[in-house]
Amino acid sequence: MPEVLTHVISAELRERFASAKNVLVLTGAGVSAESGVPTFRGGGKTAVWKGMPFDVVSSATMVKRDLPAVWEWFDYRRKLLQPLQPNPAHLEIARWQERFEQCTVFTQNIDGLHQKAGSRDMIELHGSIWRARCLTCHAQFEILPDEVRDDTCVDCGDRLRPDVVLFGEMLPPGAFELAADRATEGELCFVVGTSAIVYPAAGLPEIARAAGAYVCEVNPERTPLSGICDEVLTGKAGEILPLLAGV
Ligand code: APR
């Protein structure tokens, strides 16, 4: 662990971390970057698939227009993800769920790496790439690695789509309400690896702060949320979060 980083954690954050009982963590693609998962933005670029910006291929419009193309993009992402392992940031967050009386992890990530690291009762704000859902009866089906994915719902026979929140779609029913509720209860809120431009997820730290939480951002770059944070830790999540292990 790069010793040079130890000073980035303020005495205030150490104190609050040491005494906290209820901790919130909002994560985005950046928390998985050190595992090899490409982020969508950051570094001034956005992901493109077969000439289409990712927010075009992964959209509600595309499901209606060309569902096979949508599956092709998610099948490609799933293949990318399959061999990847959680990094020290995922592992540290999973440890926090054992350490604190309550530690709620809201993730925008669909990659399943938090769960692979041992995190439980995740609030998956944007669904999961490891699930499919029926277009008609909304039955959900797990997609197992190395298994041929079904295209059809065994319950009602209609087609399956990725169980992921696509552009132009609402979050899963109840997910944001539950998250917003939890966000009012936290003493400490970490915002890790998100560009904080996609709402309503990016609104959760604001709810937490309005309810009195100390908000700490971890990101190599500033985001629109940096200005409302009590503390900004500039750097990689996999290098910074483990610094709290000894607190
Ligand atoms: N550690 C911490 N943060 C990092 C790291 C790292 N190692 N590497 C990159 N980042 C930061 C980037 O600086 C950027 O601010 O992670 C952020 C990633 O931003 P996005 O790619 O926009 O991802 P995210 O915020 O999760 O996007 C939100 O948008 O595309 C949709 O549904 C998709 O859930 C996604 C949502």
PDB file of C-alpha atoms and ligand atoms in Angstrom:
ATOM      1  CA  MET A   1       0.000   0.000   0.000  1.00  0.00           C
ATOM      2  CA  PRO A   2       1.492   3.404  -1.087  1.00  0.00           C
ATOM      3  CA  GLU A   3       2.305   5.018   2.314  1.00  0.00           C
ATOM      4  CA  VAL A   4       2.264   8.421   0.630  1.00  0.00           C
ATOM      5  CA  LEU A   5      -1.535   8.193   0.595  1.00  0.00           C
ATOM      6  CA  THR A   6      -2.124   7.816   4.320  1.00  0.00           C
ATOM      7  CA  HIS A   7      -2.322  11.583   4.851  1.00  0.00           C
ATOM      8  CA  VAL A   8      -5.283  11.948   2.498  1.00  0.00           C
ATOM      9  CA  ILE A   9      -7.644  10.727   5.200  1.00  0.00           C
ATOM     10  CA  SER A  10      -8.470  13.610   7.560  1.00  0.00           C
ATOM     11  CA  ALA A  11      -8.588  13.240  11.326  1.00  0.00           C
ATOM     12  CA  GLU A  12     -12.274  14.181  11.114  1.00  0.00           C
ATOM     13  CA  LEU A  13     -13.037  11.314   8.738  1.00  0.00           C
ATOM     14  CA  ARG A  14     -11.043   8.870  10.892  1.00  0.00           C
ATOM     15  CA  GLU A  15     -13.011   9.902  13.984  1.00  0.00           C
ATOM     16  CA  ARG A  16     -16.352   9.668  12.245  1.00  0.00           C
ATOM     17  CA  PHE A  17     -15.419   6.314  10.668  1.00  0.00           C
ATOM     18  CA  ALA A  18     -14.253   4.927  14.011  1.00  0.00           C
ATOM     19  CA  SER A  19     -17.500   5.856  15.779  1.00  0.00           C
ATOM     20  CA  ALA A  20     -20.035   5.353  12.955  1.00  0.00           C
ATOM     21  CA  LYS A  21     -22.869   2.849  13.281  1.00  0.00           C
ATOM     22  CA  ASN A  22     -24.733   3.523  10.029  1.00  0.00           C
ATOM     23  CA  VAL A  23     -22.708   3.972   6.853  1.00  0.00           C
ATOM     24  CA  LEU A  24     -23.863   4.511   3.281  1.00  0.00           C
ATOM     25  CA  VAL A  25     -21.872   3.767   0.147  1.00  0.00           C
ATOM     26  CA  LEU A  26     -22.892   4.843  -3.351  1.00  0.00           C
ATOM     27  CA  THR A  27     -20.736   3.250  -6.045  1.00  0.00           C
ATOM     28  CA  GLY A  28     -20.362   3.691  -9.774  1.00  0.00           C
ATOM     29  CA  ALA A  29     -18.315   2.212 -12.590  1.00  0.00           C
ATOM     30  CA  GLY A  30     -15.107   3.672 -11.154  1.00  0.00           C
ATOM     31  CA  VAL A  31     -15.113   1.232  -8.235  1.00  0.00           C
ATOM     32  CA  SER A  32     -14.736  -1.582 -10.787  1.00  0.00           C
ATOM     33  CA  ALA A  33     -12.152   0.187 -12.979  1.00  0.00           C
ATOM     34  CA  GLU A  34      -9.202  -1.430 -11.167  1.00  0.00           C
ATOM     35  CA  SER A  35     -10.810  -4.836 -11.821  1.00  0.00           C
ATOM     36  CA  GLY A  36     -10.609  -4.098 -15.551  1.00  0.00           C
ATOM     37  CA  VAL A  37     -14.225  -3.002 -16.135  1.00  0.00           C
ATOM     38  CA  PRO A  38     -14.240  -0.078 -18.605  1.00  0.00           C
ATOM     39  CA  THR A  39     -16.034   2.978 -17.203  1.00  0.00           C
ATOM     40  CA  PHE A  40     -18.677   4.730 -19.314  1.00  0.00           C
ATOM     41  CA  ARG A  41     -17.205   8.207 -18.929  1.00  0.00           C
ATOM     42  CA  GLY A  42     -14.240   9.757 -17.135  1.00  0.00           C
ATOM     43  CA  GLY A  43     -10.962  10.597 -18.817  1.00  0.00           C
ATOM     44  CA  GLY A  44     -13.004  12.691 -21.290  1.00  0.00           C
ATOM     45  CA  LYS A  45     -14.274   9.749 -23.370  1.00  0.00           C
ATOM     46  CA  THR A  46     -17.528   7.698 -23.613  1.00  0.00           C
ATOM     47  CA  ALA A  47     -17.973   4.050 -24.562  1.00  0.00           C
ATOM     48  CA  VAL A  48     -18.978   3.205 -28.158  1.00  0.00           C
ATOM     49  CA  TRP A  49     -20.323  -0.122 -29.521  1.00  0.00           C
ATOM     50  CA  LYS A  50     -20.267  -0.889 -33.244  1.00  0.00           C
ATOM     51  CA  GLY A  51     -20.256   2.826 -33.978  1.00  0.00           C
ATOM     52  CA  MET A  52     -23.199   3.470 -31.594  1.00  0.00           C
ATOM     53  CA  PRO A  53     -22.681   5.463 -28.383  1.00  0.00           C
ATOM     54  CA  PHE A  54     -23.429   3.059 -25.496  1.00  0.00           C
ATOM     55  CA  ASP A  55     -26.415   5.130 -24.381  1.00  0.00           C
ATOM     56  CA  VAL A  56     -28.030   4.430 -27.783  1.00  0.00           C
ATOM     57  CA  VAL A  57     -27.542   0.660 -27.830  1.00  0.00           C
ATOM     58  CA  SER A  58     -28.467   0.292 -24.152  1.00  0.00           C
ATOM     59  CA  SER A  59     -31.761   2.206 -24.383  1.00  0.00           C
ATOM     60  CA  ALA A  60     -35.486   1.441 -24.116  1.00  0.00           C
ATOM     61  CA  THR A  61     -35.859   2.620 -27.722  1.00  0.00           C
ATOM     62  CA  MET A  62     -33.362   0.009 -28.920  1.00  0.00           C
ATOM     63  CA  VAL A  63     -35.215  -2.776 -27.039  1.00  0.00           C
ATOM     64  CA  LYS A  64     -38.294  -1.920 -29.099  1.00  0.00           C
ATOM     65  CA  ARG A  65     -36.362  -1.447 -32.350  1.00  0.00           C
ATOM     66  CA  ASP A  66     -33.725  -4.217 -32.202  1.00  0.00           C
ATOM     67  CA  LEU A  67     -33.654  -6.435 -29.093  1.00  0.00           C
ATOM     68  CA  PRO A  68     -31.020  -8.805 -30.592  1.00  0.00           C
ATOM     69  CA  ALA A  69     -28.626  -5.820 -30.912  1.00  0.00           C
ATOM     70  CA  VAL A  70     -29.201  -4.968 -27.266  1.00  0.00           C
ATOM     71  CA  TRP A  71     -28.436  -8.565 -26.268  1.00  0.00           C
ATOM     72  CA  GLU A  72     -25.297  -8.562 -28.433  1.00  0.00           C
ATOM     73  CA  TRP A  73     -23.971  -5.545 -26.453  1.00  0.00           C
ATOM     74  CA  PHE A  74     -24.816  -7.112 -23.061  1.00  0.00           C
ATOM     75  CA  ASP A  75     -23.529 -10.552 -24.086  1.00  0.00           C
ATOM     76  CA  TYR A  76     -20.246  -8.834 -25.045  1.00  0.00           C
ATOM     77  CA  ARG A  77     -20.131  -6.965 -21.667  1.00  0.00           C
ATOM     78  CA  ARG A  78     -20.918 -10.165 -19.761  1.00  0.00           C
ATOM     79  CA  LYS A  79     -18.098 -12.042 -21.519  1.00  0.00           C
ATOM     80  CA  LEU A  80     -15.746  -9.174 -20.594  1.00  0.00           C
ATOM     81  CA  LEU A  81     -16.864  -9.281 -16.986  1.00  0.00           C
ATOM     82  CA  GLN A  82     -16.869 -13.018 -16.410  1.00  0.00           C
ATOM     83  CA  PRO A  83     -13.134 -13.520 -15.631  1.00  0.00           C
ATOM     84  CA  LEU A  84     -12.804 -10.278 -13.669  1.00  0.00           C
ATOM     85  CA  GLN A  85     -12.335 -10.285  -9.915  1.00  0.00           C
ATOM     86  CA  PRO A  86     -13.267  -7.815  -7.182  1.00  0.00           C
ATOM     87  CA  ASN A  87     -10.491  -5.360  -6.294  1.00  0.00           C
ATOM     88  CA  PRO A  88      -9.424  -4.023  -2.853  1.00  0.00           C
ATOM     89  CA  ALA A  89     -12.205  -1.401  -2.980  1.00  0.00           C
ATOM     90  CA  HIS A  90     -14.953  -4.030  -3.364  1.00  0.00           C
ATOM     91  CA  LEU A  91     -13.332  -6.157  -0.649  1.00  0.00           C
ATOM     92  CA  GLU A  92     -13.065  -3.226   1.760  1.00  0.00           C
ATOM     93  CA  ILE A  93     -16.732  -2.292   1.245  1.00  0.00           C
ATOM     94  CA  ALA A  94     -17.747  -5.912   1.873  1.00  0.00           C
ATOM     95  CA  ARG A  95     -15.741  -5.792   5.132  1.00  0.00           C
ATOM     96  CA  TRP A  96     -17.607  -2.598   6.145  1.00  0.00           C
ATOM     97  CA  GLN A  97     -20.856  -4.570   5.956  1.00  0.00           C
ATOM     98  CA  GLU A  98     -19.468  -6.822   8.704  1.00  0.00           C
ATOM     99  CA  ARG A  99     -17.936  -3.952  10.675  1.00  0.00           C
ATOM    100  CA  PHE A 100     -20.841  -1.490  10.948  1.00  0.00           C
ATOM    101  CA  GLU A 101     -24.254  -2.088  12.540  1.00  0.00           C
ATOM    102  CA  GLN A 102     -25.746  -0.943   9.234  1.00  0.00           C
ATOM    103  CA  CYS A 103     -23.878  -0.468   5.989  1.00  0.00           C
ATOM    104  CA  THR A 104     -26.055   0.088   2.933  1.00  0.00           C
ATOM    105  CA  VAL A 105     -24.432  -0.195  -0.478  1.00  0.00           C
ATOM    106  CA  PHE A 106     -26.302   1.457  -3.334  1.00  0.00           C
ATOM    107  CA  THR A 107     -24.670   0.532  -6.604  1.00  0.00           C
ATOM    108  CA  GLN A 108     -25.214   1.779 -10.110  1.00  0.00           C
ATOM    109  CA  ASN A 109     -23.070  -1.103 -11.310  1.00  0.00           C
ATOM    110  CA  ILE A 110     -24.584  -4.105 -13.013  1.00  0.00           C
ATOM    111  CA  ASP A 111     -21.311  -6.127 -12.980  1.00  0.00           C
ATOM    112  CA  GLY A 112     -21.938  -8.193  -9.824  1.00  0.00           C
ATOM    113  CA  LEU A 113     -18.411  -7.565  -8.465  1.00  0.00           C
ATOM    114  CA  HIS A 114     -19.672  -6.276  -5.112  1.00  0.00           C
ATOM    115  CA  GLN A 115     -21.592  -9.510  -4.639  1.00  0.00           C
ATOM    116  CA  LYS A 116     -18.529 -11.512  -5.784  1.00  0.00           C
ATOM    117  CA  ALA A 117     -16.565  -9.694  -3.041  1.00  0.00           C
ATOM    118  CA  GLY A 118     -19.100 -10.872  -0.455  1.00  0.00           C
ATOM    119  CA  SER A 119     -21.353  -7.830  -0.209  1.00  0.00           C
ATOM    120  CA  ARG A 120     -24.973  -8.654   0.581  1.00  0.00           C
ATOM    121  CA  ASP A 121     -28.391  -6.898   0.473  1.00  0.00           C
ATOM    122  CA  MET A 122     -27.094  -4.602  -2.200  1.00  0.00           C
ATOM    123  CA  ILE A 123     -29.487  -2.005  -3.534  1.00  0.00           C
ATOM    124  CA  GLU A 124     -28.933  -2.547  -7.276  1.00  0.00           C
ATOM    125  CA  LEU A 125     -30.194   0.749  -8.658  1.00  0.00           C
ATOM    126  CA  HIS A 126     -29.599  -0.229 -12.284  1.00  0.00           C
ATOM    127  CA  GLY A 127     -30.303  -3.958 -12.194  1.00  0.00           C
ATOM    128  CA  SER A 128     -27.836  -6.721 -13.005  1.00  0.00           C
ATOM    129  CA  ILE A 129     -26.152  -7.960 -16.181  1.00  0.00           C
ATOM    130  CA  TRP A 130     -26.447 -11.477 -14.673  1.00  0.00           C
ATOM    131  CA  ARG A 131     -30.265 -11.457 -14.977  1.00  0.00           C
ATOM    132  CA  ALA A 132     -32.859 -11.462 -17.747  1.00  0.00           C
ATOM    133  CA  ARG A 133     -36.477 -10.317 -17.449  1.00  0.00           C
ATOM    134  CA  CYS A 134     -39.597 -11.135 -19.442  1.00  0.00           C
ATOM    135  CA  LEU A 135     -41.017  -8.296 -21.526  1.00  0.00           C
ATOM    136  CA  THR A 136     -44.577  -9.317 -20.587  1.00  0.00           C
ATOM    137  CA  CYS A 137     -44.780 -11.058 -17.193  1.00  0.00           C
ATOM    138  CA  HIS A 138     -41.536  -9.485 -15.848  1.00  0.00           C
ATOM    139  CA  ALA A 139     -40.372 -12.827 -14.474  1.00  0.00           C
ATOM    140  CA  GLN A 140     -36.656 -12.636 -13.711  1.00  0.00           C
ATOM    141  CA  PHE A 141     -34.136 -15.320 -14.622  1.00  0.00           C
ATOM    142  CA  GLU A 142     -30.483 -15.635 -13.578  1.00  0.00           C
ATOM    143  CA  ILE A 143     -27.926 -15.795 -16.417  1.00  0.00           C
ATOM    144  CA  LEU A 144     -25.170 -18.197 -15.405  1.00  0.00           C
ATOM    145  CA  PRO A 145     -21.614 -17.841 -16.705  1.00  0.00           C
ATOM    146  CA  ASP A 146     -20.712 -20.438 -19.394  1.00  0.00           C
ATOM    147  CA  GLU A 147     -24.405 -21.254 -19.963  1.00  0.00           C
ATOM    148  CA  VAL A 148     -26.355 -20.535 -23.133  1.00  0.00           C
ATOM    149  CA  ARG A 149     -28.693 -17.686 -22.365  1.00  0.00           C
ATOM    150  CA  ASP A 150     -32.437 -18.270 -22.952  1.00  0.00           C
ATOM    151  CA  ASP A 151     -34.248 -15.850 -25.263  1.00  0.00           C
ATOM    152  CA  THR A 152     -37.743 -16.868 -24.248  1.00  0.00           C
ATOM    153  CA  CYS A 153     -39.676 -16.735 -20.978  1.00  0.00           C
ATOM    154  CA  VAL A 154     -40.486 -20.233 -19.731  1.00  0.00           C
ATOM    155  CA  ASP A 155     -43.527 -18.848 -17.848  1.00  0.00           C
ATOM    156  CA  CYS A 156     -45.377 -16.967 -20.613  1.00  0.00           C
ATOM    157  CA  GLY A 157     -43.371 -17.577 -23.784  1.00  0.00           C
ATOM    158  CA  ASP A 158     -42.584 -13.940 -24.548  1.00  0.00           C
ATOM    159  CA  ARG A 159     -39.065 -12.675 -25.200  1.00  0.00           C
ATOM    160  CA  LEU A 160     -36.542 -11.924 -22.482  1.00  0.00           C
ATOM    161  CA  ARG A 161     -34.586  -8.688 -22.200  1.00  0.00           C
ATOM    162  CA  PRO A 162     -31.562  -7.763 -19.995  1.00  0.00           C
ATOM    163  CA  ASP A 163     -32.747  -7.003 -16.423  1.00  0.00           C
ATOM    164  CA  VAL A 164     -30.832  -3.749 -16.521  1.00  0.00           C
ATOM    165  CA  VAL A 165     -32.127  -0.166 -16.301  1.00  0.00           C
ATOM    166  CA  LEU A 166     -31.637   1.225 -19.789  1.00  0.00           C
ATOM    167  CA  PHE A 167     -31.487   4.827 -20.882  1.00  0.00           C
ATOM    168  CA  GLY A 168     -34.992   6.259 -20.963  1.00  0.00           C
ATOM    169  CA  GLU A 169     -36.194   3.877 -18.243  1.00  0.00           C
ATOM    170  CA  MET A 170     -37.181   4.225 -14.603  1.00  0.00           C
ATOM    171  CA  LEU A 171     -35.356   2.442 -11.825  1.00  0.00           C
ATOM    172  CA  PRO A 172     -36.744  -0.914 -10.613  1.00  0.00           C
ATOM    173  CA  PRO A 173     -39.983  -0.366  -8.638  1.00  0.00           C
ATOM    174  CA  GLY A 174     -39.216   0.575  -5.027  1.00  0.00           C
ATOM    175  CA  ALA A 175     -35.429   0.602  -5.454  1.00  0.00           C
ATOM    176  CA  PHE A 176     -35.023   4.377  -5.254  1.00  0.00           C
ATOM    177  CA  GLU A 177     -37.627   4.777  -2.534  1.00  0.00           C
ATOM    178  CA  LEU A 178     -35.783   2.232  -0.378  1.00  0.00           C
ATOM    179  CA  ALA A 179     -32.452   3.862  -1.164  1.00  0.00           C
ATOM    180  CA  ALA A 180     -33.741   7.367  -0.394  1.00  0.00           C
ATOM    181  CA  ASP A 181     -35.129   6.066   2.887  1.00  0.00           C
ATOM    182  CA  ARG A 182     -31.818   4.507   3.872  1.00  0.00           C
ATOM    183  CA  ALA A 183     -29.990   7.644   2.756  1.00  0.00           C
ATOM    184  CA  THR A 184     -31.745   9.653   5.493  1.00  0.00           C
ATOM    185  CA  GLU A 185     -30.411   7.311   8.201  1.00  0.00           C
ATOM    186  CA  GLY A 186     -26.659   7.334   7.523  1.00  0.00           C
ATOM    187  CA  GLU A 187     -24.028   9.202   9.576  1.00  0.00           C
ATOM    188  CA  LEU A 188     -21.350   8.768   6.912  1.00  0.00           C
ATOM    189  CA  CYS A 189     -21.841   8.571   3.146  1.00  0.00           C
ATOM    190  CA  PHE A 190     -19.104   7.506   0.739  1.00  0.00           C
ATOM    191  CA  VAL A 191     -19.485   8.337  -2.960  1.00  0.00           C
ATOM    192  CA  VAL A 192     -17.081   6.062  -4.803  1.00  0.00           C
ATOM    193  CA  GLY A 193     -16.241   6.033  -8.503  1.00  0.00           C
ATOM    194  CA  THR A 194     -19.235   7.768 -10.008  1.00  0.00           C
ATOM    195  CA  SER A 195     -19.310  10.760 -12.379  1.00  0.00           C
ATOM    196  CA  ALA A 196     -22.447  11.763 -10.447  1.00  0.00           C
ATOM    197  CA  ILE A 197     -24.335  12.941 -13.526  1.00  0.00           C
ATOM    198  CA  VAL A 198     -26.956  10.197 -13.760  1.00  0.00           C
ATOM    199  CA  TYR A 199     -30.043  10.815 -11.616  1.00  0.00           C
ATOM    200  CA  PRO A 200     -31.777   9.754  -9.466  1.00  0.00           C
ATOM    201  CA  ALA A 201     -28.723   7.827  -8.153  1.00  0.00           C
ATOM    202  CA  ALA A 202     -26.589  10.981  -7.970  1.00  0.00           C
ATOM    203  CA  GLY A 203     -29.260  12.535  -5.729  1.00  0.00           C
ATOM    204  CA  LEU A 204     -28.704  10.035  -2.891  1.00  0.00           C
ATOM    205  CA  PRO A 205     -25.610  11.751  -1.394  1.00  0.00           C
ATOM    206  CA  GLU A 206     -27.533  15.040  -1.439  1.00  0.00           C
ATOM    207  CA  ILE A 207     -30.383  13.380   0.508  1.00  0.00           C
ATOM    208  CA  ALA A 208     -27.859  11.920   2.964  1.00  0.00           C
ATOM    209  CA  ARG A 209     -26.122  15.270   3.453  1.00  0.00           C
ATOM    210  CA  ALA A 210     -29.421  17.101   3.959  1.00  0.00           C
ATOM    211  CA  ALA A 211     -30.175  14.526   6.676  1.00  0.00           C
ATOM    212  CA  GLY A 212     -26.854  15.329   8.415  1.00  0.00           C
ATOM    213  CA  ALA A 213     -24.468  12.736   7.003  1.00  0.00           C
ATOM    214  CA  TYR A 214     -20.769  13.504   6.476  1.00  0.00           C
ATOM    215  CA  VAL A 215     -20.259  12.971   2.732  1.00  0.00           C
ATOM    216  CA  CYS A 216     -16.913  11.796   1.381  1.00  0.00           C
ATOM    217  CA  GLU A 217     -16.145  11.400  -2.332  1.00  0.00           C
ATOM    218  CA  VAL A 218     -13.472   9.047  -3.681  1.00  0.00           C
ATOM    219  CA  ASN A 219     -12.575   9.690  -7.327  1.00  0.00           C
ATOM    220  CA  PRO A 220      -9.444  10.571  -9.315  1.00  0.00           C
ATOM    221  CA  GLU A 221     -11.465  13.401 -10.879  1.00  0.00           C
ATOM    222  CA  ARG A 222     -13.786  16.086  -9.532  1.00  0.00           C
ATOM    223  CA  THR A 223     -17.477  15.598 -10.183  1.00  0.00           C
ATOM    224  CA  PRO A 224     -20.582  17.810  -9.927  1.00  0.00           C
ATOM    225  CA  LEU A 225     -20.976  16.410  -6.369  1.00  0.00           C
ATOM    226  CA  SER A 226     -17.472  17.374  -5.180  1.00  0.00           C
ATOM    227  CA  GLY A 227     -18.695  20.824  -4.172  1.00  0.00           C
ATOM    228  CA  ILE A 228     -21.268  19.487  -1.706  1.00  0.00           C
ATOM    229  CA  CYS A 229     -18.955  16.894  -0.162  1.00  0.00           C
ATOM    230  CA  ASP A 230     -17.457  17.401   3.290  1.00  0.00           C
ATOM    231  CA  GLU A 231     -14.329  15.628   2.117  1.00  0.00           C
ATOM    232  CA  VAL A 232     -12.934  14.771  -1.323  1.00  0.00           C
ATOM    233  CA  LEU A 233     -10.323  12.002  -1.546  1.00  0.00           C
ATOM    234  CA  THR A 234      -8.652  12.331  -4.932  1.00  0.00           C
ATOM    235  CA  GLY A 235      -7.374   9.012  -6.168  1.00  0.00           C
ATOM    236  CA  LYS A 236      -8.262   5.416  -6.979  1.00  0.00           C
ATOM    237  CA  ALA A 237     -10.824   3.621  -4.821  1.00  0.00           C
ATOM    238  CA  GLY A 238      -8.704   0.456  -4.643  1.00  0.00           C
ATOM    239  CA  GLU A 239      -5.848   2.474  -3.144  1.00  0.00           C
ATOM    240  CA  ILE A 240      -7.816   4.814  -0.893  1.00  0.00           C
ATOM    241  CA  LEU A 241     -10.578   2.703   0.702  1.00  0.00           C
ATOM    242  CA  PRO A 242      -8.159   0.124   2.215  1.00  0.00           C
ATOM    243  CA  LEU A 243      -6.522   3.029   4.086  1.00  0.00           C
ATOM    244  CA  LEU A 244      -9.553   2.955   6.358  1.00  0.00           C
ATOM    245  CA  ALA A 245      -9.016  -0.691   7.249  1.00  0.00           C
ATOM    246  CA  GLY A 246      -6.788   0.272  10.173  1.00  0.00           C
ATOM    247  CA  VAL A 247      -9.080   2.973  11.569  1.00  0.00           C
TER     248      VAL A 247
HETATM  249  N1  APR B   1     -11.440   4.739  -8.484  1.00  0.00           N
HETATM  250  C1  APR B   1     -12.453   5.635  -8.262  1.00  0.00           C
HETATM  251  N2  APR B   1     -13.086   6.305  -9.274  1.00  0.00           N
HETATM  252  C2  APR B   1     -12.652   6.073 -10.535  1.00  0.00           C
HETATM  253  C3  APR B   1     -11.601   5.174 -10.825  1.00  0.00           C
HETATM  254  C4  APR B   1     -10.987   4.486  -9.731  1.00  0.00           C
HETATM  255  N3  APR B   1      -9.997   3.619  -9.904  1.00  0.00           N
HETATM  256  N4  APR B   1     -11.406   5.167 -12.184  1.00  0.00           N
HETATM  257  C5  APR B   1     -12.323   6.040 -12.711  1.00  0.00           C
HETATM  258  N5  APR B   1     -13.062   6.595 -11.728  1.00  0.00           N
HETATM  259  C6  APR B   1     -14.159   7.565 -11.832  1.00  0.00           C
HETATM  260  C7  APR B   1     -14.120   8.463 -13.058  1.00  0.00           C
HETATM  261  O1  APR B   1     -13.336   9.611 -12.809  1.00  0.00           O
HETATM  262  C8  APR B   1     -15.588   8.821 -13.232  1.00  0.00           C
HETATM  263  O2  APR B   1     -15.920   9.978 -12.460  1.00  0.00           O
HETATM  264  O3  APR B   1     -15.349   6.831 -11.967  1.00  0.00           O
HETATM  265  C9  APR B   1     -16.326   7.614 -12.643  1.00  0.00           C
HETATM  266  C10 APR B   1     -17.018   6.718 -13.667  1.00  0.00           C
HETATM  267  O4  APR B   1     -18.055   7.462 -14.230  1.00  0.00           O
HETATM  268  P1  APR B   1     -19.058   6.796 -15.290  1.00  0.00           P
HETATM  269  O5  APR B   1     -18.310   6.034 -16.273  1.00  0.00           O
HETATM  270  O6  APR B   1     -19.940   7.894 -15.737  1.00  0.00           O
HETATM  271  O7  APR B   1     -19.877   5.728 -14.434  1.00  0.00           O
HETATM  272  P2  APR B   1     -21.134   5.936 -13.475  1.00  0.00           P
HETATM  273  O8  APR B   1     -21.042   7.196 -12.709  1.00  0.00           O
HETATM  274  O9  APR B   1     -21.295   4.699 -12.717  1.00  0.00           O
HETATM  275  O10 APR B   1     -22.329   6.067 -14.544  1.00  0.00           O
HETATM  276  C11 APR B   1     -23.627   6.121 -14.055  1.00  0.00           C
HETATM  277  O11 APR B   1     -24.550   5.869 -16.234  1.00  0.00           O
HETATM  278  O12 APR B   1     -23.971   4.857 -18.082  1.00  0.00           O
HETATM  279  C12 APR B   1     -24.892   4.841 -17.124  1.00  0.00           C
HETATM  280  O13 APR B   1     -26.155   3.101 -16.218  1.00  0.00           O
HETATM  281  C13 APR B   1     -24.859   3.517 -16.426  1.00  0.00           C
HETATM  282  O14 APR B   1     -24.680   3.074 -14.080  1.00  0.00           O
HETATM  283  C14 APR B   1     -24.187   3.882 -15.119  1.00  0.00           C
HETATM  284  C15 APR B   1     -24.559   5.323 -14.924  1.00  0.00           C
END
